[in-house]
Structures are given as structure tokens and as C-alpha cells.
């Protein structure tokens, strides 16, 4: 099974938050993703987020906060 990766902008849209918050969630370990780097210098120019980690994060948040 292949994993689907989305941009931070798409992840932010799905979660209803800003892209900076998505990056903070990646760095905190709440979302899984990887840094997409440039070929020559190796600098990070984008982050990609696993779609399954977004689904898991939403499910975890629903369990923590009852409606």
C-alpha cells in the first residue's frame, strides 16, 4: 500500500488551521511528514504530510474532546 502525501496548505485546509500550525504539529510529532529539499543545496523548501496521519489526528482529537 502506498502512502498519500499532501502539502501543508492542503493539510491546513483539511484541519481548518493555518500552515504554521501544521508545521508545529509535524515538529511536535502529532502529524507525520517529511521535508522536501532542493536537489543542489539540500535546503527545505516544502513539507509533505501523510494523509493517514491527518485522519488519525482528527480521530484522536474527537476522542479527547467530547461533543
XYZ file of C-alpha atoms in Angstrom:
67
model
C 0.000 0.000 0.000
C 1.404 3.369 -0.950
C 1.098 6.362 1.317
C -0.512 9.550 0.018
C 1.255 12.789 0.890
C -0.310 16.254 0.749
C 1.125 19.744 1.046
C 0.999 21.722 4.271
C -1.552 24.042 2.653
C -3.858 21.100 1.890
C -3.348 19.671 5.382
C -4.187 23.072 6.866
C -7.347 23.258 4.753
C -8.454 19.794 5.871
C -7.786 20.578 9.544
C -9.140 24.138 9.458
C -5.908 25.668 10.772
C -3.049 27.727 9.337
C 0.074 26.264 7.717
C 2.283 27.399 10.604
C 0.150 25.297 12.945
C 0.560 22.298 10.631
C 4.343 22.729 10.781
C 4.168 22.950 14.568
C 2.149 19.707 14.668
C 4.752 17.998 12.461
C 7.591 19.132 14.713
C 5.657 18.069 17.818
C 5.140 14.597 16.359
C 1.354 14.893 16.100
C 1.451 14.637 12.286
C 3.786 12.520 10.160
C 5.584 14.096 7.238
C 8.896 14.713 5.572
C 10.922 17.686 4.417
C 11.102 18.139 0.654
C 14.542 19.559 -0.097
C 16.194 21.184 -3.078
C 18.464 18.990 -5.174
C 21.575 21.158 -5.066
C 21.777 22.779 -1.644
C 19.549 20.412 0.313
C 17.551 23.252 1.858
C 13.993 22.527 2.931
C 11.530 24.298 0.663
C 8.342 22.374 1.466
C 6.897 19.822 3.852
C 4.699 16.909 2.843
C 2.193 15.430 5.303
C 0.861 11.863 5.318
C -2.869 11.799 4.642
C -3.315 8.918 7.104
C -1.704 10.953 9.895
C -4.252 13.721 9.301
C -7.102 11.216 9.602
C -5.555 9.728 12.744
C -5.006 13.173 14.277
C -8.656 14.147 13.714
C -9.849 10.873 15.259
C -7.557 11.392 18.271
C -8.895 14.912 18.795
C -12.510 13.709 18.609
C -11.821 11.151 21.337
C -10.206 13.769 23.605
C -12.925 16.410 23.305
C -16.452 15.040 23.707
C -19.184 16.948 21.885
